[in-house]
Structures are given as C-alpha cells and as structure tokens.
Amino acid sequence: MGNLVAIVGRPNVGKSTLFNRLTKTRHAIVSDEAGTTRDRQYGKCEWNGREFSVVDTGGWVVNSDDIFEEEIRKQVLVATEEADLVLFLVDVTNGVTDLDTDVANILRRSKLPVILVANKTDNNDQQYYAAEFYKLALGDPYCISAATGSGTGDLLDLVVSKLNTVEIDETEDGTPRFAVVGRPNVGKSSIINAFIGEDRNIVTEIAGTTRDSIYTKYDKFGFDFYLVDTAGIRRKNKVTEDLEFYSVMRSIRAIENSDVCILMLDATRGIEAQDMNIFQLIQKNNKSLVVVVNKWDVVEDKSQKAIDTFENAIRQRMAPFVDFPIIFASALTKQRIFKVLETAKQVYLNRKLKIGTSKLNEVMLPVIEATPPPSVKGKYIKIKYVSQIPDTQIPSFIFYANLPQYVKEPYKRFLENKLRENWTLTGTPVNIFIRQK
C-alpha cells in the first residue's frame, strides 16, 4: 500500500517548486510530454528506500492568479480526506495571512499528521521570521527553501518517519486486483454492485490496510479476484463533487494498489479532461487497462458505425497507447457486465505473459533485419539479441545493440508494435530497454 502526501497552501508559496524537488528523483514521471498537462501534480518520491506518492494540490486550480479562496478550502478538505500526511506550505516573506489561518483551522480539525513548512527561508535572518507561524498552532515550522533545496533533506526524514511503516499487503497471493475508476457519477458503484450482486456473502473484506481502502475478495462465474474498493463507495462528501481534483485524488490509491484498472466512461458524454487525467494516472503507474463505456443502454444510435466512431475517438485521445480493449456496457441493465470481468482477467494474464528467448529472437531479429534503426551520423546500429526480463511488473524486454544511445523513441515504439502484433499484450503497457551488448 502506498502512502500519499499532499502539499497544500495558498497560491505562490512555492508548492510546485517543492513538488518538483521532491519528485526529481524520478525524471520519467515528471517529464514534460505533450498532452500531459496536469501530470506535474502527481509523482513519486523515493527517500532512504521508502517510496511515497506526492500530490501538489495547487496545480488543479485554473488561472492561479485570482483564485477563489473557497476553491483552496475545498482542496484542502479533499486532501485531508484522502492523504496520509499533509505538508502545509507557508511563505516566510509574507508572514501569516488570513487564508493561512483558515487552512490551519481545517488541518487542525482533520486529525491528520501535518508538517508546517516555512518556505523561502533563504538566510538565517528569515528563520527568525518563521517563529510567527507558531500561532497557527500546528507545531514547529520547518524552515526550507524549495528553490535551493536547503532543508529539504531534513524535511524528507521527518516525512518518512511520520508515514505508516506498517505496510501489510495481504493480497499477494497471485490473485489479480481490479480497480474500477472514473470520474464522479459515471456509474462506478452501480457496476461494482452488478459485479457483486445482492449476494453479499461471497464478499470477504480484508481490513488491516492503511486508510480504509479495502480489497473485496470475489469469486463468482468462475472468476477469482480482488476488487479494490475506490473511496467513492466509502463516503460521499458533497462539497467536493464538482472538483476535478477530487476525482483524481480519489483514484490515486485505487490505481496504485491494483493490477488492472477498469476505466469507466459515460456514453452520453464522450471523453472529457477528467477522464484523461485518470487515464494518465493509470499510465504513469504502468497499470493494465480495460475501458468500459457505460450507460450504453440509453444511447439511441447503437449501429456498428457509431461504435467504431466512439472507439476511434477514445484511441485517438489515448494514443500512443492504443492496444487496449473497449467494452460497451450498461451497469443498469447488466448488459456485458460478465464480459468486463472476462476481459479484465484476460488483460491480467497478458500482463503476466512470458515469452521464451529463442522464440523472441526467431520472430524479432528478422523484423529488425528488415527494418533496422535509422543510422545516425553515418553510424549503423545493429541489434543482435533480445530477451525478456523475468519477474517484472509488466512485460519488459531488453534489446542489445552496439550503439544503444542512438535508438530513439519512434523506433522503440516500432519494436513495441511488432511485439504486440506477434503476441497478445492487449491492455497492458510494455517496457522496451536498449542496452549495450
């Protein structure tokens, strides 16, 4: 079970600077790829062998200059509901503002561990100013400078010491874990009820995991898996229903703790920014994917053409990852609910696919021979051998080359597509590494 740390505070106190500093160890996650606008707000931080997720709440407010204090309060509220620890950032150069006091009040009521962080403390004089923050009644202010990094190491030591170290994950028995995710009101609870049926006695709940995120063991129609209970079913806090940030915060834990994510879309609304945010969380965590277009029963045009149009629209938005199943279903009429489970199970098996080395080379080397990587600066790149790395989370392959640094992203994508053409890897991400032979 991962721990979740939320960074809160009013605008311009340096939340995103601190976020970038904490997550800098993982360049892959905070890369600026086109189309991934908001991923700067979620990343992983590794410190002394402990890994936790970090969320910067500031990134979810549109035009952050004139932002509404009400929005900030809502976000702090969501953060306290979903996170395990809150970093409350204040600015030494401004002192205590009314909004800081408001946020402090919400945090004190939440009973969550909170670390008060006085940012922009660039010299010793400013450390004296930090004493003013004692009146927020949240304990000692920790002086740091997110911009230069001073004090952040001590801060991380403190964060790790306050996080739950009891990491009991009681589902490591090779049973697949499915999470149903999607934005509010897309029908998550209905589909879960359709899966479980009214026959509640087949449901065994496993507690003991951090925060009441519960795995529901499920065996019906000859399937055996855990359903990762998304927070949405636990409690309904109406105040936050309209926040995009809310659906993302709610999804993080479920996604991180699952193998296969069942992403629900609303047939009557198409794909919206919020769906894309959740899809990006799934991708960043290297989870397998099944897309379910729910409420298909109310759509008038159910022709094959309508289905194709919808499918193409989904794949275009989610490119370059397009090899995943899409199912048109209805949680209400239970149409194709069984197929959703079947598909999720198949995608889980694809995730575990093992390909023998000789078979891999027999298929892939002629393909590479026919279409070698483009030469760079007159140098020819030769790929001599390929193998699958054993026991990885997702299928991962190493291609051994004489000049690995010259093999670029488009060629890696070509290799991935060829693997997908020859083996069933539908719904699952694939890692391609190019190494020196």
CSV table of C-alpha atoms in Angstrom, one decimal:
chain,number,residue,atom,x,y,z
A,1,MET,CA,0.0,0.0,0.0
A,2,GLY,CA,1.4,3.3,-1.0
A,3,ASN,CA,1.4,6.4,1.2
A,4,LEU,CA,0.0,9.6,-0.1
A,5,VAL,CA,1.4,13.0,0.8
A,6,ALA,CA,-0.4,16.2,-0.2
A,7,ILE,CA,1.1,19.6,-0.5
A,8,VAL,CA,-1.3,22.4,0.4
A,9,GLY,CA,-1.1,26.1,0.9
A,10,ARG,CA,-2.3,29.3,-0.8
A,11,PRO,CA,-1.1,30.3,-4.3
A,12,ASN,CA,2.5,31.3,-4.9
A,13,VAL,CA,4.1,30.0,-1.8
A,14,GLY,CA,6.1,27.5,-3.8
A,15,LYS,CA,4.1,24.4,-3.9
A,16,SER,CA,5.1,23.3,-7.4
A,17,THR,CA,8.7,24.1,-6.7
A,18,LEU,CA,8.7,21.8,-3.7
A,19,PHE,CA,6.8,19.2,-5.6
A,20,ASN,CA,9.4,19.2,-8.4
A,21,ARG,CA,12.2,19.0,-5.8
A,22,LEU,CA,10.6,16.0,-4.0
A,23,THR,CA,9.8,14.1,-7.2
A,24,LYS,CA,13.1,15.0,-9.1
A,25,THR,CA,14.5,11.5,-8.4
A,26,ARG,CA,12.0,10.2,-10.9
A,27,HIS,CA,12.5,12.0,-14.1
A,28,ALA,CA,10.3,9.7,-16.0
A,29,ILE,CA,7.3,10.7,-14.1
A,30,VAL,CA,7.6,14.4,-14.3
A,31,SER,CA,8.6,14.5,-18.0
A,32,ASP,CA,7.0,17.3,-20.0
A,33,GLU,CA,5.4,15.3,-22.7
A,34,ALA,CA,2.9,16.9,-24.9
A,35,GLY,CA,-0.7,16.4,-23.9
A,36,THR,CA,0.2,15.6,-20.3
A,37,THR,CA,-0.7,19.0,-19.0
A,38,ARG,CA,-1.5,18.2,-15.4
A,39,ASP,CA,0.8,15.4,-14.6
A,40,ARG,CA,3.1,17.8,-12.9
A,41,GLN,CA,0.7,17.5,-10.0
A,42,TYR,CA,1.3,13.8,-9.1
A,43,GLY,CA,4.6,12.0,-8.8
A,44,LYS,CA,6.6,9.6,-6.7
A,45,CYS,CA,9.3,10.4,-4.2
A,46,GLU,CA,11.9,8.0,-3.0
A,47,TRP,CA,13.9,8.7,0.2
A,48,ASN,CA,16.0,6.3,2.1
A,49,GLY,CA,14.5,3.3,0.4
A,50,ARG,CA,10.9,4.4,1.1
A,51,GLU,CA,8.6,5.4,-1.7
A,52,PHE,CA,5.5,7.5,-1.4
A,53,SER,CA,3.3,9.5,-3.8
A,54,VAL,CA,3.1,13.3,-3.7
A,55,VAL,CA,0.3,15.4,-4.9
A,56,ASP,CA,0.5,19.1,-5.4
A,57,THR,CA,-3.0,20.5,-4.8
A,58,GLY,CA,-2.1,23.8,-6.4
A,59,GLY,CA,-2.0,22.5,-9.9
A,60,TRP,CA,-5.7,21.9,-10.1
A,61,VAL,CA,-6.9,25.5,-9.9
A,62,VAL,CA,-7.4,27.2,-13.2
A,63,ASN,CA,-5.6,30.6,-13.7
A,64,SER,CA,-3.9,30.6,-10.3
A,65,ASP,CA,-3.6,34.4,-10.0
A,66,ASP,CA,-7.1,35.3,-9.0
A,67,ILE,CA,-8.1,32.0,-7.4
A,68,PHE,CA,-11.0,31.7,-5.1
A,69,GLU,CA,-10.3,31.1,-1.5
A,70,GLU,CA,-13.3,28.8,-1.5
A,71,GLU,CA,-11.6,26.5,-4.0
A,72,ILE,CA,-8.5,26.3,-1.9
A,73,ARG,CA,-10.5,25.4,1.2
A,74,LYS,CA,-12.3,22.7,-0.8
A,75,GLN,CA,-9.0,21.3,-2.0
A,76,VAL,CA,-7.5,21.2,1.5
A,77,LEU,CA,-10.6,19.4,2.6
A,78,VAL,CA,-10.3,16.7,-0.1
A,79,ALA,CA,-6.6,16.4,0.6
A,80,THR,CA,-7.2,15.8,4.3
A,81,GLU,CA,-9.8,13.1,3.4
A,82,GLU,CA,-7.5,11.2,1.0
A,83,ALA,CA,-3.9,11.8,2.1
A,84,ASP,CA,-1.9,10.1,4.9
A,85,LEU,CA,0.1,13.2,5.6
A,86,VAL,CA,-0.2,16.9,4.7
A,87,LEU,CA,2.7,19.3,4.0
A,88,PHE,CA,1.3,22.8,4.7
A,89,LEU,CA,3.4,25.3,2.9
A,90,VAL,CA,3.6,28.9,4.1
A,91,ASP,CA,5.8,31.8,2.9
A,92,VAL,CA,8.2,33.4,5.3
A,93,THR,CA,8.4,36.6,3.2
A,94,ASN,CA,4.7,37.2,3.7
A,95,GLY,CA,4.0,36.1,7.2
A,96,VAL,CA,0.7,34.7,8.3
A,97,THR,CA,-2.3,35.6,6.1
A,98,ASP,CA,-6.0,35.1,6.8
A,99,LEU,CA,-6.1,32.3,4.3
A,100,ASP,CA,-3.2,30.6,6.1
A,101,THR,CA,-5.2,30.8,9.3
A,102,ASP,CA,-8.3,29.3,7.5
A,103,VAL,CA,-6.3,26.4,6.1
A,104,ALA,CA,-4.7,25.8,9.5
A,105,ASN,CA,-8.1,25.5,11.1
A,106,ILE,CA,-9.2,22.9,8.6
A,107,LEU,CA,-6.0,20.9,9.1
A,108,ARG,CA,-6.3,21.0,12.9
A,109,ARG,CA,-9.8,19.6,12.7
A,110,SER,CA,-8.7,16.8,10.4
A,111,LYS,CA,-6.6,14.9,13.0
A,112,LEU,CA,-4.1,14.0,10.2
A,113,PRO,CA,-0.4,14.4,10.7
A,114,VAL,CA,0.6,17.8,9.3
A,115,ILE,CA,4.0,19.3,8.8
A,116,LEU,CA,4.2,23.0,8.7
A,117,VAL,CA,6.8,24.1,6.2
A,118,ALA,CA,8.1,27.6,6.1
A,119,ASN,CA,9.3,28.1,2.6
A,120,LYS,CA,11.6,30.8,1.0
A,121,THR,CA,13.8,30.8,4.1
A,122,ASP,CA,17.0,31.6,2.2
A,123,ASN,CA,19.1,33.0,5.1
A,124,ASN,CA,19.4,33.0,8.8
A,125,ASP,CA,17.5,36.2,9.4
A,126,GLN,CA,14.5,34.8,7.8
A,127,GLN,CA,14.5,31.9,10.2
A,128,TYR,CA,13.5,34.3,13.0
A,129,TYR,CA,10.5,35.4,11.0
A,130,ALA,CA,9.4,31.8,10.8
A,131,ALA,CA,8.6,32.0,14.6
A,132,GLU,CA,5.4,33.9,13.6
A,133,PHE,CA,3.9,30.7,12.3
A,134,TYR,CA,3.7,29.2,15.8
A,135,LYS,CA,0.4,31.0,16.1
A,136,LEU,CA,-1.1,28.6,13.6
A,137,ALA,CA,-0.9,26.0,16.4
A,138,LEU,CA,0.5,23.3,14.1
A,139,GLY,CA,3.8,22.8,15.9
A,140,ASP,CA,7.3,23.7,14.8
A,141,PRO,CA,7.6,25.4,11.4
A,142,TYR,CA,10.2,23.6,9.3
A,143,CYS,CA,12.4,26.1,7.5
A,144,ILE,CA,13.3,25.2,3.9
A,145,SER,CA,14.0,26.8,0.6
A,146,ALA,CA,12.3,24.7,-2.1
A,147,ALA,CA,14.1,26.7,-4.8
A,148,THR,CA,17.7,26.0,-3.5
A,149,GLY,CA,16.8,22.7,-1.7
A,150,SER,CA,18.1,23.8,1.6
A,151,GLY,CA,16.4,22.0,4.5
A,152,THR,CA,14.5,19.6,2.2
A,153,GLY,CA,16.6,16.5,3.3
A,154,ASP,CA,15.6,17.0,6.9
A,155,LEU,CA,12.1,17.6,5.9
A,156,LEU,CA,12.0,14.2,4.0
A,157,ASP,CA,13.5,12.5,7.0
A,158,LEU,CA,10.6,13.8,9.0
A,159,VAL,CA,8.0,12.9,6.4
A,160,VAL,CA,9.2,9.3,6.2
A,161,SER,CA,9.3,9.0,10.0
A,162,LYS,CA,5.7,10.1,10.2
A,163,LEU,CA,4.4,7.8,7.5
A,164,ASN,CA,2.9,4.5,8.4
A,165,THR,CA,5.7,2.0,8.2
A,166,VAL,CA,3.4,-1.0,8.7
A,167,GLU,CA,3.0,-2.0,5.1
A,168,ILE,CA,0.7,-5.0,5.2
A,169,ASP,CA,-0.4,-6.0,1.8
A,170,GLU,CA,-2.5,-9.1,2.4
A,171,THR,CA,-3.3,-9.8,-1.2
A,172,GLU,CA,0.0,-11.0,-2.6
A,173,ASP,CA,-1.4,-14.4,-3.4
A,174,GLY,CA,-1.2,-14.1,-7.1
A,175,THR,CA,-4.9,-13.2,-7.3
A,176,PRO,CA,-5.5,-10.3,-9.7
A,177,ARG,CA,-6.6,-7.0,-8.3
A,178,PHE,CA,-9.1,-4.9,-10.3
A,179,ALA,CA,-9.9,-1.3,-9.6
A,180,VAL,CA,-12.9,0.4,-11.1
A,181,VAL,CA,-12.1,4.1,-11.7
A,182,GLY,CA,-13.7,7.1,-13.4
A,183,ARG,CA,-15.0,10.5,-12.6
A,184,PRO,CA,-17.9,11.1,-10.3
A,185,ASN,CA,-21.4,9.9,-11.4
A,186,VAL,CA,-20.1,7.7,-14.2
A,187,GLY,CA,-21.6,4.6,-12.6
A,188,LYS,CA,-18.7,3.1,-10.6
A,189,SER,CA,-20.9,2.0,-7.7
A,190,SER,CA,-23.5,0.5,-10.0
A,191,ILE,CA,-21.0,-1.6,-11.9
A,192,ILE,CA,-19.5,-2.8,-8.6
A,193,ASN,CA,-22.9,-3.8,-7.3
A,194,ALA,CA,-23.6,-5.5,-10.6
A,195,PHE,CA,-20.4,-7.5,-10.2
A,196,ILE,CA,-21.0,-8.4,-6.6
A,197,GLY,CA,-24.8,-8.8,-7.0
A,198,GLU,CA,-27.0,-8.8,-4.0
A,199,ASP,CA,-25.4,-12.0,-2.8
A,200,ARG,CA,-23.2,-10.3,-0.2
A,201,ASN,CA,-22.0,-13.4,1.5
A,202,ILE,CA,-19.4,-14.0,-1.2
A,203,VAL,CA,-17.7,-10.8,-0.2
A,204,THR,CA,-14.9,-11.2,2.3
A,205,GLU,CA,-13.4,-7.9,3.4
A,206,ILE,CA,-9.8,-7.6,4.3
A,207,ALA,CA,-9.0,-4.8,6.7
A,208,GLY,CA,-5.6,-4.0,8.1
A,209,THR,CA,-4.5,-1.9,5.2
A,210,THR,CA,-3.8,1.7,5.7
A,211,ARG,CA,-6.8,4.0,5.5
A,212,ASP,CA,-10.0,2.0,4.9
A,213,SER,CA,-9.1,1.1,1.3
A,214,ILE,CA,-10.5,-2.4,1.3
A,215,TYR,CA,-9.9,-5.3,-1.1
A,216,THR,CA,-13.0,-7.3,-1.7
A,217,LYS,CA,-12.3,-10.9,-2.5
A,218,TYR,CA,-14.6,-12.0,-5.2
A,219,ASP,CA,-15.4,-15.4,-6.6
A,220,LYS,CA,-18.3,-15.7,-9.0
A,221,PHE,CA,-18.9,-17.0,-12.5
A,222,GLY,CA,-15.6,-18.9,-12.0
A,223,PHE,CA,-13.6,-15.8,-11.5
A,224,ASP,CA,-11.3,-15.2,-8.6
A,225,PHE,CA,-10.0,-11.7,-7.9
A,226,TYR,CA,-9.9,-8.8,-5.5
A,227,LEU,CA,-11.9,-5.7,-6.2
A,228,VAL,CA,-10.0,-2.6,-5.0
A,229,ASP,CA,-12.7,-0.5,-3.3
A,230,THR,CA,-12.4,3.0,-4.5
A,231,ALA,CA,-13.0,5.7,-2.0
A,232,GLY,CA,-16.1,6.8,-3.8
A,233,ILE,CA,-18.1,4.0,-2.3
A,234,ARG,CA,-16.9,4.7,1.2
A,235,ARG,CA,-18.2,8.2,1.8
A,236,LYS,CA,-19.9,10.8,-0.2
A,237,ASN,CA,-18.7,14.3,0.6
A,238,LYS,CA,-21.0,16.5,-1.5
A,239,VAL,CA,-18.9,19.7,-1.1
A,240,THR,CA,-16.2,18.3,-3.4
A,241,GLU,CA,-18.3,16.7,-6.1
A,242,ASP,CA,-17.6,19.4,-8.6
A,243,LEU,CA,-13.8,19.4,-8.3
A,244,GLU,CA,-11.8,17.7,-10.9
A,245,PHE,CA,-9.0,17.4,-8.3
A,246,TYR,CA,-11.4,15.3,-6.3
A,247,SER,CA,-11.8,12.5,-8.8
A,248,VAL,CA,-8.0,12.4,-9.2
A,249,MET,CA,-7.3,12.3,-5.5
A,250,ARG,CA,-9.9,9.6,-5.1
A,251,SER,CA,-8.4,7.5,-7.9
A,252,ILE,CA,-4.7,7.6,-6.9
A,253,ARG,CA,-4.8,4.9,-4.2
A,254,ALA,CA,-7.1,2.6,-6.0
A,255,ILE,CA,-4.9,2.8,-9.2
A,256,GLU,CA,-1.7,2.3,-7.3
A,257,ASN,CA,-3.0,-0.8,-5.5
A,258,SER,CA,-4.4,-2.6,-8.5
A,259,ASP,CA,-3.1,-4.6,-11.4
A,260,VAL,CA,-5.8,-3.9,-13.9
A,261,CYS,CA,-7.8,-0.6,-14.0
A,262,ILE,CA,-11.3,-0.7,-15.4
A,263,LEU,CA,-11.8,2.9,-16.6
A,264,MET,CA,-15.4,3.9,-17.0
A,265,LEU,CA,-16.5,6.5,-19.5
A,266,ASP,CA,-20.0,7.9,-19.9
A,267,ALA,CA,-21.5,7.0,-23.3
A,268,THR,CA,-23.7,10.1,-23.1
A,269,ARG,CA,-20.7,12.5,-22.6
A,270,GLY,CA,-17.8,11.3,-24.5
A,271,ILE,CA,-14.2,11.8,-23.2
A,272,GLU,CA,-13.5,14.7,-21.0
A,273,ALA,CA,-10.4,16.2,-19.5
A,274,GLN,CA,-11.1,14.5,-16.2
A,275,ASP,CA,-11.2,11.1,-17.9
A,276,MET,CA,-7.8,11.9,-19.4
A,277,ASN,CA,-6.3,12.8,-16.1
A,278,ILE,CA,-7.3,9.5,-14.6
A,279,PHE,CA,-6.0,7.7,-17.7
A,280,GLN,CA,-2.7,9.4,-17.3
A,281,LEU,CA,-2.5,8.2,-13.7
A,282,ILE,CA,-3.1,4.7,-14.9
A,283,GLN,CA,-0.3,5.0,-17.5
A,284,LYS,CA,2.2,6.5,-15.1
A,285,ASN,CA,1.7,3.7,-12.7
A,286,ASN,CA,2.1,1.1,-15.5
A,287,LYS,CA,-1.3,-0.5,-14.9
A,288,SER,CA,-3.2,-2.6,-17.4
A,289,LEU,CA,-6.3,-1.1,-18.8
A,290,VAL,CA,-9.9,-2.0,-19.8
A,291,VAL,CA,-12.1,0.8,-21.0
A,292,VAL,CA,-15.8,0.4,-20.3
A,293,VAL,CA,-18.3,2.8,-22.0
A,294,ASN,CA,-21.2,2.7,-19.5
A,295,LYS,CA,-24.8,3.8,-20.0
A,296,TRP,CA,-24.8,2.2,-23.5
A,297,ASP,CA,-28.4,1.3,-22.9
A,298,VAL,CA,-29.5,4.9,-23.2
A,299,VAL,CA,-27.6,5.7,-26.4
A,300,GLU,CA,-30.0,5.9,-29.4
A,301,ASP,CA,-27.7,5.1,-32.2
A,302,LYS,CA,-26.1,1.7,-31.5
A,303,SER,CA,-25.0,1.0,-35.1
A,304,GLN,CA,-21.6,-0.5,-35.8
A,305,LYS,CA,-20.7,2.8,-37.3
A,306,ALA,CA,-21.5,4.7,-34.1
A,307,ILE,CA,-19.5,2.1,-32.1
A,308,ASP,CA,-16.5,2.5,-34.5
A,309,THR,CA,-16.6,6.3,-34.3
A,310,PHE,CA,-16.7,6.2,-30.5
A,311,GLU,CA,-13.8,3.6,-30.3
A,312,ASN,CA,-11.6,5.7,-32.7
A,313,ALA,CA,-12.2,8.8,-30.7
A,314,ILE,CA,-11.1,7.0,-27.5
A,315,ARG,CA,-8.0,5.6,-29.0
A,316,GLN,CA,-7.0,8.9,-30.6
A,317,ARG,CA,-7.2,10.7,-27.3
A,318,MET,CA,-5.2,8.0,-25.5
A,319,ALA,CA,-2.5,7.5,-28.2
A,320,PRO,CA,0.2,6.4,-28.4
A,321,PHE,CA,-1.1,3.6,-26.1
A,322,VAL,CA,-3.9,2.2,-28.3
A,323,ASP,CA,-3.8,-1.6,-27.7
A,324,PHE,CA,-6.5,-1.9,-25.1
A,325,PRO,CA,-10.0,-3.4,-25.1
A,326,ILE,CA,-13.1,-1.2,-25.1
A,327,ILE,CA,-16.4,-2.6,-24.0
A,328,PHE,CA,-19.8,-1.0,-24.4
A,329,ALA,CA,-21.9,-1.9,-21.4
A,330,SER,CA,-24.6,-0.9,-19.0
A,331,ALA,CA,-24.3,-1.3,-15.3
A,332,LEU,CA,-28.0,-0.7,-15.0
A,333,THR,CA,-29.3,-3.4,-17.3
A,334,LYS,CA,-26.2,-5.6,-16.6
A,335,GLN,CA,-25.5,-5.8,-20.3
A,336,ARG,CA,-22.0,-7.2,-21.0
A,337,ILE,CA,-21.0,-7.0,-17.3
A,338,PHE,CA,-19.7,-10.5,-17.5
A,339,LYS,CA,-17.6,-9.6,-20.5
A,340,VAL,CA,-16.0,-6.8,-18.5
A,341,LEU,CA,-14.7,-9.3,-15.9
A,342,GLU,CA,-13.7,-11.8,-18.6
A,343,THR,CA,-11.7,-9.1,-20.4
A,344,ALA,CA,-10.1,-7.8,-17.2
A,345,LYS,CA,-9.0,-11.3,-16.4
A,346,GLN,CA,-7.5,-11.8,-19.9
A,347,VAL,CA,-5.7,-8.5,-19.7
A,348,TYR,CA,-4.2,-9.6,-16.3
A,349,LEU,CA,-2.9,-12.7,-18.0
A,350,ASN,CA,-1.4,-10.7,-20.8
A,351,ARG,CA,0.4,-8.6,-18.1
A,352,LYS,CA,2.0,-11.8,-16.9
A,353,LEU,CA,2.9,-13.1,-20.3
A,354,LYS,CA,6.3,-14.8,-20.6
A,355,ILE,CA,7.9,-15.3,-24.0
A,356,GLY,CA,10.8,-17.7,-24.4
A,357,THR,CA,14.1,-16.2,-25.5
A,358,SER,CA,14.6,-18.4,-28.6
A,359,LYS,CA,11.0,-17.6,-29.8
A,360,LEU,CA,11.6,-13.9,-29.2
A,361,ASN,CA,14.8,-13.9,-31.3
A,362,GLU,CA,13.3,-16.1,-34.0
A,363,VAL,CA,10.5,-13.6,-34.6
A,364,MET,CA,12.0,-10.2,-33.8
A,365,LEU,CA,15.5,-10.5,-35.3
A,366,PRO,CA,14.2,-10.9,-38.9
A,367,VAL,CA,11.8,-7.9,-38.3
A,368,ILE,CA,14.7,-5.8,-37.1
A,369,GLU,CA,16.8,-7.0,-40.0
A,370,ALA,CA,14.2,-5.9,-42.5
A,371,THR,CA,13.7,-2.5,-40.8
A,372,PRO,CA,16.8,-1.6,-38.9
A,373,PRO,CA,17.0,1.5,-36.7
A,374,PRO,CA,17.8,4.6,-38.8
A,375,SER,CA,21.5,5.3,-38.9
A,376,VAL,CA,22.8,8.3,-37.0
A,377,LYS,CA,25.7,10.4,-38.2
A,378,GLY,CA,26.7,7.6,-40.6
A,379,LYS,CA,26.8,5.0,-37.9
A,380,TYR,CA,24.8,1.8,-38.4
A,381,ILE,CA,23.0,0.5,-35.4
A,382,LYS,CA,22.8,-3.3,-35.0
A,383,ILE,CA,20.5,-5.1,-32.7
A,384,LYS,CA,21.9,-8.6,-32.1
A,385,TYR,CA,19.8,-10.2,-29.4
A,386,VAL,CA,16.6,-9.7,-27.4
A,387,SER,CA,15.4,-11.2,-24.2
A,388,GLN,CA,12.5,-10.6,-21.7
A,389,ILE,CA,13.4,-9.6,-18.1
A,390,PRO,CA,12.0,-12.1,-15.7
A,391,ASP,CA,9.7,-11.2,-12.8
A,392,THR,CA,8.8,-7.6,-13.7
A,393,GLN,CA,5.5,-5.8,-13.0
A,394,ILE,CA,4.8,-5.5,-16.7
A,395,PRO,CA,6.3,-7.3,-19.7
A,396,SER,CA,9.8,-5.8,-20.2
A,397,PHE,CA,12.2,-6.5,-23.0
A,398,ILE,CA,15.9,-5.8,-23.5
A,399,PHE,CA,17.3,-5.3,-27.0
A,400,TYR,CA,21.0,-5.5,-27.1
A,401,ALA,CA,22.6,-3.1,-29.5
A,402,ASN,CA,26.1,-1.8,-30.4
A,403,LEU,CA,25.0,1.9,-30.0
A,404,PRO,CA,22.1,1.9,-27.7
A,405,GLN,CA,22.1,5.7,-27.2
A,406,TYR,CA,21.2,6.2,-30.8
A,407,VAL,CA,18.0,4.2,-30.7
A,408,LYS,CA,15.2,6.8,-30.4
A,409,GLU,CA,11.6,6.7,-29.1
A,410,PRO,CA,9.9,6.2,-32.5
A,411,TYR,CA,12.0,3.0,-33.1
A,412,LYS,CA,11.2,1.7,-29.6
A,413,ARG,CA,7.5,2.2,-30.5
A,414,PHE,CA,8.0,0.3,-33.7
A,415,LEU,CA,9.6,-2.6,-31.7
A,416,GLU,CA,6.7,-2.5,-29.2
A,417,ASN,CA,4.1,-2.6,-32.0
A,418,LYS,CA,5.9,-5.6,-33.5
A,419,LEU,CA,5.8,-7.4,-30.2
A,420,ARG,CA,2.1,-6.6,-29.9
A,421,GLU,CA,1.5,-8.0,-33.4
A,422,ASN,CA,3.1,-11.3,-32.6
A,423,TRP,CA,1.9,-11.8,-29.0
A,424,THR,CA,-1.2,-10.9,-27.1
A,425,LEU,CA,-0.3,-7.9,-25.0
A,426,THR,CA,-3.6,-6.2,-25.3
A,427,GLY,CA,-4.4,-3.8,-22.4
A,428,THR,CA,-1.0,-4.0,-20.9
A,429,PRO,CA,1.9,-1.5,-21.1
A,430,VAL,CA,5.3,-2.8,-22.2
A,431,ASN,CA,8.8,-1.6,-21.3
A,432,ILE,CA,11.5,-1.6,-24.0
A,433,PHE,CA,15.1,-1.1,-23.0
A,434,ILE,CA,18.0,-0.8,-25.3
A,435,ARG,CA,21.3,-1.9,-23.8
A,436,GLN,CA,25.0,-2.2,-24.8
A,437,LYS,CA,25.7,-5.8,-25.8
